[in-house]
Structure formats: structure tokens, C-alpha cells
Short mmCIF file of C-alpha atoms in Angstrom, two decimals:
data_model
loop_
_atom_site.label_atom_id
_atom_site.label_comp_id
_atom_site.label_asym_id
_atom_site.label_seq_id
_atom_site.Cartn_x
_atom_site.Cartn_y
_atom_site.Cartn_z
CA UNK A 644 -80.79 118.46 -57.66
CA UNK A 645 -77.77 116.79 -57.31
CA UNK A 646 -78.50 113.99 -59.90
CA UNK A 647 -76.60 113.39 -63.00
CA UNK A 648 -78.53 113.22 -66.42
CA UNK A 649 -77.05 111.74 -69.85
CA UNK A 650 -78.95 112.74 -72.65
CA UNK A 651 -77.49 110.35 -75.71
CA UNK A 652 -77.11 112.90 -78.97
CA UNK A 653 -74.76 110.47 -81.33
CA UNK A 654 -74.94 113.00 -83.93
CA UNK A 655 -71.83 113.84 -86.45
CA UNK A 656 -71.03 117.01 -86.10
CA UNK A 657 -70.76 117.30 -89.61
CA UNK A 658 -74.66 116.49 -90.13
CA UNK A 659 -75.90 120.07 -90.39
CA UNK A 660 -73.45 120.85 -92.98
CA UNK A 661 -74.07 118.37 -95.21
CA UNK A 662 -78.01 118.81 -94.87
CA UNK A 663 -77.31 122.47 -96.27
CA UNK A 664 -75.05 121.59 -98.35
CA UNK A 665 -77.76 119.06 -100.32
CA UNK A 666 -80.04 121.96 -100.19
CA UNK A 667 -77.92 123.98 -101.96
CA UNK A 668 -77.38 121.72 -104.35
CA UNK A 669 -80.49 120.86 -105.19
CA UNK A 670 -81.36 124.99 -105.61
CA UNK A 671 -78.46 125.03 -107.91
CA UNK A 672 -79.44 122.28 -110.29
CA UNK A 673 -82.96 124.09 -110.14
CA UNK A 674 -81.54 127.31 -111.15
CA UNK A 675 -78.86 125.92 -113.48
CA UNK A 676 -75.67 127.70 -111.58
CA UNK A 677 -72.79 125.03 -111.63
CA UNK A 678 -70.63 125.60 -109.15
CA UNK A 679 -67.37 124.28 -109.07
CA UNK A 680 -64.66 124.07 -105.70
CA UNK A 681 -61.04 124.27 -106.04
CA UNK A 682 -58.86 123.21 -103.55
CA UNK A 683 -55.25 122.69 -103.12
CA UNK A 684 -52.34 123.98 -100.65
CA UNK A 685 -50.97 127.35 -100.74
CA UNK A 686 -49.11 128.33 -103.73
CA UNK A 687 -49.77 125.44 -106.20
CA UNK A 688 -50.84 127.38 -108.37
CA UNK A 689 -54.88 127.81 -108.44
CA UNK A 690 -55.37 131.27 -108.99
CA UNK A 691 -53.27 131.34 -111.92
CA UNK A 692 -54.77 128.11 -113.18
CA UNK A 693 -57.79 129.61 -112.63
CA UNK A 694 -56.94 132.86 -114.98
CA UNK A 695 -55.58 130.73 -117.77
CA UNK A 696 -58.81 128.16 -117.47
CA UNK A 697 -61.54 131.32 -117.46
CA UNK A 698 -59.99 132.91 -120.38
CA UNK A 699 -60.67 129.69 -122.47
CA UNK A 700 -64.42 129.38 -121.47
CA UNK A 701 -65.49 133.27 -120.60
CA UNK A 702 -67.43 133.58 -124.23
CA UNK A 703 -69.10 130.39 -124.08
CA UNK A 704 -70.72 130.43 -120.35
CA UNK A 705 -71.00 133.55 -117.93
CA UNK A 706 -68.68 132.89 -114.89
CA UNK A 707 -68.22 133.88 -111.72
CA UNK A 708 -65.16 133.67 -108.89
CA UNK A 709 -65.49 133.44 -105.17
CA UNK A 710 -62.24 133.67 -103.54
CA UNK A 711 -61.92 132.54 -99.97
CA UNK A 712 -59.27 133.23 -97.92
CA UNK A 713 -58.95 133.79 -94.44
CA UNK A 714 -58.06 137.55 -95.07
CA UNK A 715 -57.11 139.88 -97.81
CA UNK A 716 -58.30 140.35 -101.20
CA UNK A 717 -55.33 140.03 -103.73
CA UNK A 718 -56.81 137.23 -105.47
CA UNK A 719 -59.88 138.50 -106.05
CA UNK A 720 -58.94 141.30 -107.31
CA UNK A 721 -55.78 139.71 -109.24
CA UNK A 722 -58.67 137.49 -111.02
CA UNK A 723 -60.64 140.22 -112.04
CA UNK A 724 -58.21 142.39 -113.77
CA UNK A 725 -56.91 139.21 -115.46
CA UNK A 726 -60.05 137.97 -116.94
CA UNK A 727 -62.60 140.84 -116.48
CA UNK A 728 -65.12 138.74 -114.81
CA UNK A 729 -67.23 139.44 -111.31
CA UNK A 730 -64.78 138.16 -108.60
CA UNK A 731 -65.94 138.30 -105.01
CA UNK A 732 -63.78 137.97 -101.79
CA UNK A 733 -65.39 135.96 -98.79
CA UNK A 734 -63.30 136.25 -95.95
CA UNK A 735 -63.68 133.14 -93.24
CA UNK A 736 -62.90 135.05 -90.48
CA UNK A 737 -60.02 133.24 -89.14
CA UNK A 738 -61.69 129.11 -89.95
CA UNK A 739 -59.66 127.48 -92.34
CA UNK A 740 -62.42 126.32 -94.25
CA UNK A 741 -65.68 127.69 -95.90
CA UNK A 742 -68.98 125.57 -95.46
CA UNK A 743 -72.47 125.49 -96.76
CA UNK A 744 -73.73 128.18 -95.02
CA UNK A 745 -70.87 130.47 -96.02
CA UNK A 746 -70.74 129.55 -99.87
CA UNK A 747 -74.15 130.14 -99.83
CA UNK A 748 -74.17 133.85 -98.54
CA UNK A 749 -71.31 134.30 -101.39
CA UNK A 750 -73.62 132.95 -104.17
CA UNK A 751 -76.15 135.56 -102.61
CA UNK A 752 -73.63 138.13 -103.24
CA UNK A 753 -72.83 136.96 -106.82
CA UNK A 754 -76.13 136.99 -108.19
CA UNK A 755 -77.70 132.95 -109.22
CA UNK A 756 -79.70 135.00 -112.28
CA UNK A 757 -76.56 136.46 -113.79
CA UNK A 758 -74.42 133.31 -114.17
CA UNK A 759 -73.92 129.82 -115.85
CA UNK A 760 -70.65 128.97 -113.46
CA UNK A 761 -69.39 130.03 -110.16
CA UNK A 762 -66.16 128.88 -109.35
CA UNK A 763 -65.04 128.73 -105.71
CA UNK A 764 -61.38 129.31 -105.20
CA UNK A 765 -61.14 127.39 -101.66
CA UNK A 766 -58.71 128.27 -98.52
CA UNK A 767 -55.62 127.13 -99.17
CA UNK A 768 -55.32 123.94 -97.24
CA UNK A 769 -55.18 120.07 -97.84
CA UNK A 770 -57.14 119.25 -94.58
CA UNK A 771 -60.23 121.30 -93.20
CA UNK A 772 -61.67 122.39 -97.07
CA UNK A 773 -62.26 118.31 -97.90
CA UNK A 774 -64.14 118.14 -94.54
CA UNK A 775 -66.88 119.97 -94.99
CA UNK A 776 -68.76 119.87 -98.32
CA UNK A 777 -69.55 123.35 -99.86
CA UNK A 778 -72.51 122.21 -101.75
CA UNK A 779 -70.58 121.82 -105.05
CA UNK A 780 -71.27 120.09 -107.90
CA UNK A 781 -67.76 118.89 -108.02
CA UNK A 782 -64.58 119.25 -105.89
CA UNK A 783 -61.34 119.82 -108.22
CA UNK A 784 -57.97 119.66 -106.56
CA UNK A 785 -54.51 120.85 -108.02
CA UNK A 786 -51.34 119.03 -106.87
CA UNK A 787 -48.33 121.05 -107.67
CA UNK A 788 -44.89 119.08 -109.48
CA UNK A 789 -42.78 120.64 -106.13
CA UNK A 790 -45.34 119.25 -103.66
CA UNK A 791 -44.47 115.72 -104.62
CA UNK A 792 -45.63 112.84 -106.05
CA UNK A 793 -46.94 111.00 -102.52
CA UNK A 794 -48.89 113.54 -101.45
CA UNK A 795 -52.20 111.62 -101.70
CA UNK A 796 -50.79 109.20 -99.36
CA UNK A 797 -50.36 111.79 -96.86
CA UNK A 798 -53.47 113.91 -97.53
CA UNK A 799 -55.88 110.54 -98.30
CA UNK A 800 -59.72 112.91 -96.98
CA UNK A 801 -59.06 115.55 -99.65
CA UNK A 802 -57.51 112.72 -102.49
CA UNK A 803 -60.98 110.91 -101.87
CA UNK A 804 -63.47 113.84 -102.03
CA UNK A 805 -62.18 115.31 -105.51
CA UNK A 806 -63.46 114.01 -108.89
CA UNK A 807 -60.97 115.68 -110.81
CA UNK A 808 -56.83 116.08 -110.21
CA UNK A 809 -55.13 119.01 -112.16
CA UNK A 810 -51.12 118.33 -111.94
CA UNK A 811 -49.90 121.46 -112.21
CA UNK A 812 -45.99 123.16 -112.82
CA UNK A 813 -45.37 120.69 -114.78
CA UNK A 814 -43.10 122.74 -116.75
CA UNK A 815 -40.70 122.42 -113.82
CA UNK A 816 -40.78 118.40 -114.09
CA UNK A 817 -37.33 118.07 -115.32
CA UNK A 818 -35.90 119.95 -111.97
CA UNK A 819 -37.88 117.65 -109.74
CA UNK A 820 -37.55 114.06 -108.84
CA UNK A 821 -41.40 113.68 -109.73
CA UNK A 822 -42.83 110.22 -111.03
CA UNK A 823 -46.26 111.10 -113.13
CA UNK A 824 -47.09 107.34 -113.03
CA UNK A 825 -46.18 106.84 -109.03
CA UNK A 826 -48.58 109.69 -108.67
CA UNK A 827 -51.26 108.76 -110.56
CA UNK A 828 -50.80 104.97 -108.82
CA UNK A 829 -50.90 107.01 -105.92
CA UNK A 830 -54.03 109.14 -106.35
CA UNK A 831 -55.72 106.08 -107.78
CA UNK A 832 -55.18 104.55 -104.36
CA UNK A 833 -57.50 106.93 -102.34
CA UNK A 834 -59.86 107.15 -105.31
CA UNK A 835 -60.26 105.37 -108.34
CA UNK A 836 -62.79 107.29 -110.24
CA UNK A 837 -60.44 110.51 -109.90
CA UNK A 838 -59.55 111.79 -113.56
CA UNK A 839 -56.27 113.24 -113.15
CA UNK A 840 -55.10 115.71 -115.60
CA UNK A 841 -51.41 117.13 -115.86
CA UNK A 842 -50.81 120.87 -116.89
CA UNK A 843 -48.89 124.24 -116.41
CA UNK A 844 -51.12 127.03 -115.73
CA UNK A 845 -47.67 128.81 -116.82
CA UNK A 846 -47.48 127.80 -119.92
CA UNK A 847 -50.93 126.36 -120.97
CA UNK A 848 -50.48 123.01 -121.69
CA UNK A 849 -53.23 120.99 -120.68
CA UNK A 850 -55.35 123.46 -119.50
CA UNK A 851 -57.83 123.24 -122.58
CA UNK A 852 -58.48 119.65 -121.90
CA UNK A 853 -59.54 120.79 -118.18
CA UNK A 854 -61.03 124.09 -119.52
CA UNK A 855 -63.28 121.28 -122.07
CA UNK A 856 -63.96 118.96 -119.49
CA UNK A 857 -65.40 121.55 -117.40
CA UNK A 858 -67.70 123.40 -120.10
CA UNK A 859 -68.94 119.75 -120.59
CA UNK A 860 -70.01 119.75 -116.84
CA UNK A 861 -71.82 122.59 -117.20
CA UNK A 862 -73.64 121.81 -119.93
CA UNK A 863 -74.81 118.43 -118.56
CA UNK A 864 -75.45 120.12 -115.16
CA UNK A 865 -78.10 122.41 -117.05
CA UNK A 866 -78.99 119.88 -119.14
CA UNK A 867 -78.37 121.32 -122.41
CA UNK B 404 -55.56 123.74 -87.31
CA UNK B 405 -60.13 123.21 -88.25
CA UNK B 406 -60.39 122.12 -84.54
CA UNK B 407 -62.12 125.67 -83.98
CA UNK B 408 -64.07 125.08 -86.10
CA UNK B 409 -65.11 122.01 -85.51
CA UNK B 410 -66.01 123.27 -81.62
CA UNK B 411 -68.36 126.21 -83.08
CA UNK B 412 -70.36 123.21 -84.96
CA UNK B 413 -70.27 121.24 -81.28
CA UNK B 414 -71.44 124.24 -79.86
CA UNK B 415 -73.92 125.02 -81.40
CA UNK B 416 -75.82 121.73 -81.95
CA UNK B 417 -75.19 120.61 -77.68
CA UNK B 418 -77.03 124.59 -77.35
CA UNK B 419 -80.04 123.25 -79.42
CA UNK B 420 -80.42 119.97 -77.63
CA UNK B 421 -79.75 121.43 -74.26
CA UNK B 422 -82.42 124.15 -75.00
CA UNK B 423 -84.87 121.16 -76.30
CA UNK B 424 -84.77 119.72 -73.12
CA UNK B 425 -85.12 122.39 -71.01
CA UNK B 426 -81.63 122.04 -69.66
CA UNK B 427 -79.89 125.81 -68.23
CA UNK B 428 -76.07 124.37 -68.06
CA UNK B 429 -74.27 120.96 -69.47
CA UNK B 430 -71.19 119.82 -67.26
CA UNK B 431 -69.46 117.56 -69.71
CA UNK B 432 -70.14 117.20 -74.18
CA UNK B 433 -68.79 113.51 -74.64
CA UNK B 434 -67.42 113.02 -78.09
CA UNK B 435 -66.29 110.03 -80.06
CA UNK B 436 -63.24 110.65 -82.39
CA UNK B 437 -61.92 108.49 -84.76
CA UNK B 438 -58.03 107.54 -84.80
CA UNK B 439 -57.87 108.69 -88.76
CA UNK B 440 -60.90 111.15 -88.64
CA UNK B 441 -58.02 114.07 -88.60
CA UNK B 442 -58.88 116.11 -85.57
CA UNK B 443 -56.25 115.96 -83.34
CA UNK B 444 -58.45 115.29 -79.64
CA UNK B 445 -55.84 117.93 -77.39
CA UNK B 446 -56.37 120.32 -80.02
CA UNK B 447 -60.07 119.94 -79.66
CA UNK B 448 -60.14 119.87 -76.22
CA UNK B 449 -58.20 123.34 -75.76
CA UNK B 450 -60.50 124.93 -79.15
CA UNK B 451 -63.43 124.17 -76.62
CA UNK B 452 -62.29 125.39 -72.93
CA UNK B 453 -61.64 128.36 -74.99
CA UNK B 454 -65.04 128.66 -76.67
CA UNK B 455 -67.20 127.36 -74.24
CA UNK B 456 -66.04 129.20 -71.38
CA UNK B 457 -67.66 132.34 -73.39
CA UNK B 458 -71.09 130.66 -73.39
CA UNK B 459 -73.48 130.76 -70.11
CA UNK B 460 -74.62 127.78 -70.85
CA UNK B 461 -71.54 125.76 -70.94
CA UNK B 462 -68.96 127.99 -69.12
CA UNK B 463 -66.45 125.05 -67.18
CA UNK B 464 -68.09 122.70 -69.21
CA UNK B 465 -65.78 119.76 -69.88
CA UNK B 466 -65.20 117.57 -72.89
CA UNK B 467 -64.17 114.30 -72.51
CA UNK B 468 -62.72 112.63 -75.59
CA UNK B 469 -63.40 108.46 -76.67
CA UNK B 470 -60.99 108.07 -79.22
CA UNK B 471 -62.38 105.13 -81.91
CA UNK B 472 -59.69 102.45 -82.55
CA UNK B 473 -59.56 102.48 -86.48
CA UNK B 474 -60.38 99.24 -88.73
CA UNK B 475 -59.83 98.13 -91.78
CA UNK B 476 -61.90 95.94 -94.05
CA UNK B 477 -60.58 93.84 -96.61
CA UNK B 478 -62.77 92.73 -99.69
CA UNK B 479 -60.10 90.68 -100.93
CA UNK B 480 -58.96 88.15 -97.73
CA UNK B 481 -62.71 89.13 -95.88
CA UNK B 482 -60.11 90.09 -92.84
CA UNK B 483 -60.11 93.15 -90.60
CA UNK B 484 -57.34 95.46 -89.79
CA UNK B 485 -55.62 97.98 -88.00
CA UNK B 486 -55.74 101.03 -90.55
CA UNK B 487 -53.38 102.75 -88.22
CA UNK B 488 -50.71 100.69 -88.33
CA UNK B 489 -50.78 99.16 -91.91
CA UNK B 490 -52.52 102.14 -93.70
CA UNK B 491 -54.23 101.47 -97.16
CA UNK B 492 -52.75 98.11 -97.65
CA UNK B 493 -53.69 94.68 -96.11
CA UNK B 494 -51.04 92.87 -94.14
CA UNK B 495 -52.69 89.50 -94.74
CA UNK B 496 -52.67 89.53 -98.42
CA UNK B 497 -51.48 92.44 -99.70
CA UNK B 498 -54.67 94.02 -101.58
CA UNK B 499 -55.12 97.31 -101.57
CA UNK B 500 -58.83 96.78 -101.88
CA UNK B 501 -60.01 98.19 -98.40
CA UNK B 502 -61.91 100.50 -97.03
CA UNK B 503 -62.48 102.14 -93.62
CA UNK B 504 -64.78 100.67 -91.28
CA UNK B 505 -64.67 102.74 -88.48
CA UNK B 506 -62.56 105.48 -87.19
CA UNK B 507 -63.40 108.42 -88.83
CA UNK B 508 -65.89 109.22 -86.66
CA UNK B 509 -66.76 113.28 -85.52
CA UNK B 510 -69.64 112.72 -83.53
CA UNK B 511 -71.16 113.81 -80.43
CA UNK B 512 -71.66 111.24 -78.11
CA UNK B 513 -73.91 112.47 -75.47
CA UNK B 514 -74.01 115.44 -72.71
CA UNK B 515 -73.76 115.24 -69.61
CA UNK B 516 -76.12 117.89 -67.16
#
């Protein structure tokens, strides 16, 4: 038995993922759950966005946080004595991502019946996250003022998989060389349908037009 | 840094076509990775020896590695491109209306038993 067999697959090894990530989608829209992923690097800020963005929308829809990280559970629990809502922390075991499979074991956890909006607080990281889709209804990604304005060229996956761009810090513009417009011509670049929206989760500015945009969402998404 | 990730996925899908056909150990996954698809191939390469080696049915197992020259369209000039070297912009014209025609490519090629 010495003879060599080829046996042709030419499969993407993403394939799976994005079958169960469909399927998810699908029972979310059934069941009328929006669920909403947030990624950006570490430390620009989504957490605290996150806080500032529930606390505008908690008495209008019932929300929900997954946190992912790849250990600890600071956020979650930072998140929960912030706002007072259910926060859950999924740890990925050492991947630097979370997939289908995973998000849906956390929405398990969380309880589909008991909530309007789940909103998944991704691993920090510009690379693996935009990879593989969670099963989302849409991807938001926050760009930090001290990460620079050319990070989309450098990142172009993740720029091109989110519908919505939160520019955030920037009450710290006036310390950084940071062009709004370069950015924007930037993002625009990888993806033209992007809606880009600049705030400071510090301060609050701009966070109710994100906080509106995404109570619209949800409303369309359970067709109200 | 997802390469390990990427590897469990590889695993687990050259498991369920090796166990469709019957097969008790592969000697070499082929994969095709494209130039911008953002997993680096040595990365890959190590993420498997590491994770295969701990499965009977692909312990020594190689991986060999086609790497997908990257291209370019233009809808502006109709012209190709290297993406690689010029990026998002087209070096006959100028237009940043492009897209990627090939290279981002994670697949598995074939396997080898």
C-alpha cells in the first residue's frame, strides 16, 4: 500500500463558520434579539463607550453584554455595576477571536426570551475578530484619536467588515496630530457605505447620535 | 497571532473528510493562502506541527503551503494589478476604484494519504 492518494477538498476554511453564523442569524431575526459586535484594539475605549451608550437606551429596549476576552472578567463586571444590566464573560480560551459557535453558547447563557439587544464586546484586536463573522446583525468598530488617522489603511479586513465607525477620544484631538477628514477619506477607502461617527465616550458628545442610530436598528430588526 | 486558530478549523474539517473516506492517517493537508489573506504561512505551518502532532490521525502530518499571488482589478482602466505592491490604488490610472480578485484565499487545497 505504498500508493499515494490526493483527495481534492478546495474548501475555505472559513465555510463552517459562516454557515453557523447565517443560522444564527436567521434564529435571531426569528426571535427578535439584535445583536450587535464591537470591535476595536485594546484600550480605545469600548467598554466605556459601551457604559455611556447603554445608559442612553436601557429604558427603551432590554439589553444585554457579552464580554469576550481571552481571560479575566473586569469588564464584565465593570459593565454591570455601571449600568445594572446582565453582563456575561465568555472567555476564548487563549484564540484571539470568538466565532459562531462560541457567540452562540453566550446567547444560550444570556437568555434570547429576556432581551431586545445583546451587545458583544469583541477581543480586543484589529485582525482575527473581522475574520470570522459572529452571526451579528452588524459589526461596529471604534477607532481611537491616539491610534491615528491611517489606521484603515493598515487594518483594510476589519475597515471593510464594519457598517458603522465610532471615532472615539476625541476630546484629546487638540493634543494629537489627527486629521478627521484624512480619516474619514481613509475609512471611505476600504468601505464606502461605512457611517462614521466621531465621539468621546468621556465626555458624551456624540454618543446619543450612535446611542439613536442603534435603537433605530433594533427597531427595524424586529420590525416595529 | 489567529493562526491557531485557524489550524483547529483545518483540523477539524481534513478529520471529517479523512473519516468520509475511510482514510486512518493523512501525510500532507495542502493549503492555498492568499498574499493579503493575513495569515502569515510560517506561522501556520508551526500552529499545525504543534496541533497535529496531538492527533492520531495526523501525527507527522505535513502542511505544505501555495501562497496565491494577489491581483487587483480595476473598474476604471479594466486593467489588473499587483495589490501587493501598489495597494488600494491603480498604478495605471490612478482610481481607487478596485477590488481584490484573488489573494485572500484560506482554503484547503487537498490532502494527501
Amino acid at each position: 500500500m505504498d500508493e499515494v492518494k490526493v483527495i481534492e477538498i478546495k474548501k475555505s476554511v472559513f465555510a463552517d463558520n459562516d454557515k453557523a453564523a447565517e443560522k444564527l442569524r436567521k434564529e435571531l431575526k426569528q426571535k427578535g434579539v439584535y445583536l450587535l459586535n464591537v470591535m476595536s484594539s485594546p484600550g480605545s475605549g469600548k467598554t466605556t463607550t459601551l457604559i455611556q451608550t447603554i445608559n442612553r437606551i436601557k429604558d427603551r429596549v432590554r439589553v444585554a453584554v457579552m464580554e469576550a476576552d481571552i481571560d479575566s472578567d473586569v469588564d464584565a463586571v465593570k459593565i454591570k455595576e455601571a449600568t445594572g444590566i446582565p453582563s456575561i464573560q465568555l472567555h476564548t480560551g487563549g484564540m484571539c477571536h470568538l466565532d459562531a459557535e462560541m457567540t452562540r453558547q453566550g446567547l444560550d447563557n444570556v437568555g434570547m426570551e429576556a432581551v431586545d439587544l445583546v451587545i458583544l464586546e469583541n477581543v480586543g484586536n484589529l485582525v482575527c475578530p473581522a475574520e470570522f463573522d459572529t452571526g451579528s446583525c452588524r459589526n461596529v468598530m471604534i477607532l481611537s484619536v491616539p491610534e491615528g488617522d491611517d489606521k484603515a489603511l493598515k487594518y483594510p479586513l476589519m475597515f471593510s467588515v464594519c457598517d458603522v465607525v465610532l471615532v472615539n477620544k476625541t476630546d484629546v484631538l487638540p493634543y494629537f496630530d489627527f486629521d478627521m477628514e484624512k480619516c474619514s477619506k481613509n475609512i471611505h477607502a476600504r468601505n464606502s457605505q461605512a457611517k462614521i461617527i466621531p465621539i468621546s465616550a468621556k465626555t458624551g458628545e456624540g454618543v446619543g447620535a450612535f446611542a439613536d442610530w442603534l435603537l433605530r436598528e433594533v427597531m427595524r430588526w424586529k420590525g416595529r | 497571532m489567529h493562526e491557531l486558530g485557524i489550524v483547529f478549523y483545518i483540523i477539524k474539517d481534513v478529520k471529517q473528510v479523512a473519516e468520509e473516506h475511510h482514510v486512518e492517517h493523512v501525510s500532507t493537508v495542502v493549503m492555498d493562502i492568499g498574499e493579503v489573506s493575513t495569515v502569515v504561512p510560517h506561522l501556520l505551518t508551526d500552529c499545525w506541527r504543534w496541533a497535529a502532532d496531538k492527533e492520531d490521525m495526523l501525527r507527522g502530518c505535513e502542511m505544505k503551503v501555495n501562497i496565491i499571488r494577489a491581483v487587483t482589478w480595476c473598474d476604471n482602466c479594466k486593467k489588473e494589478y499587483e495589490t501587493v505592491k501598489f495597494g488600494k490604488t491603480c498604478p495605471h490610472c490612478n482610481s481607487g476604484n478596485t477590488w481584490l480578485l484573488r489573494g485572500n484565499e484560506v482554503e484547503i487545497n487537498s490532502i494527501i494519504i
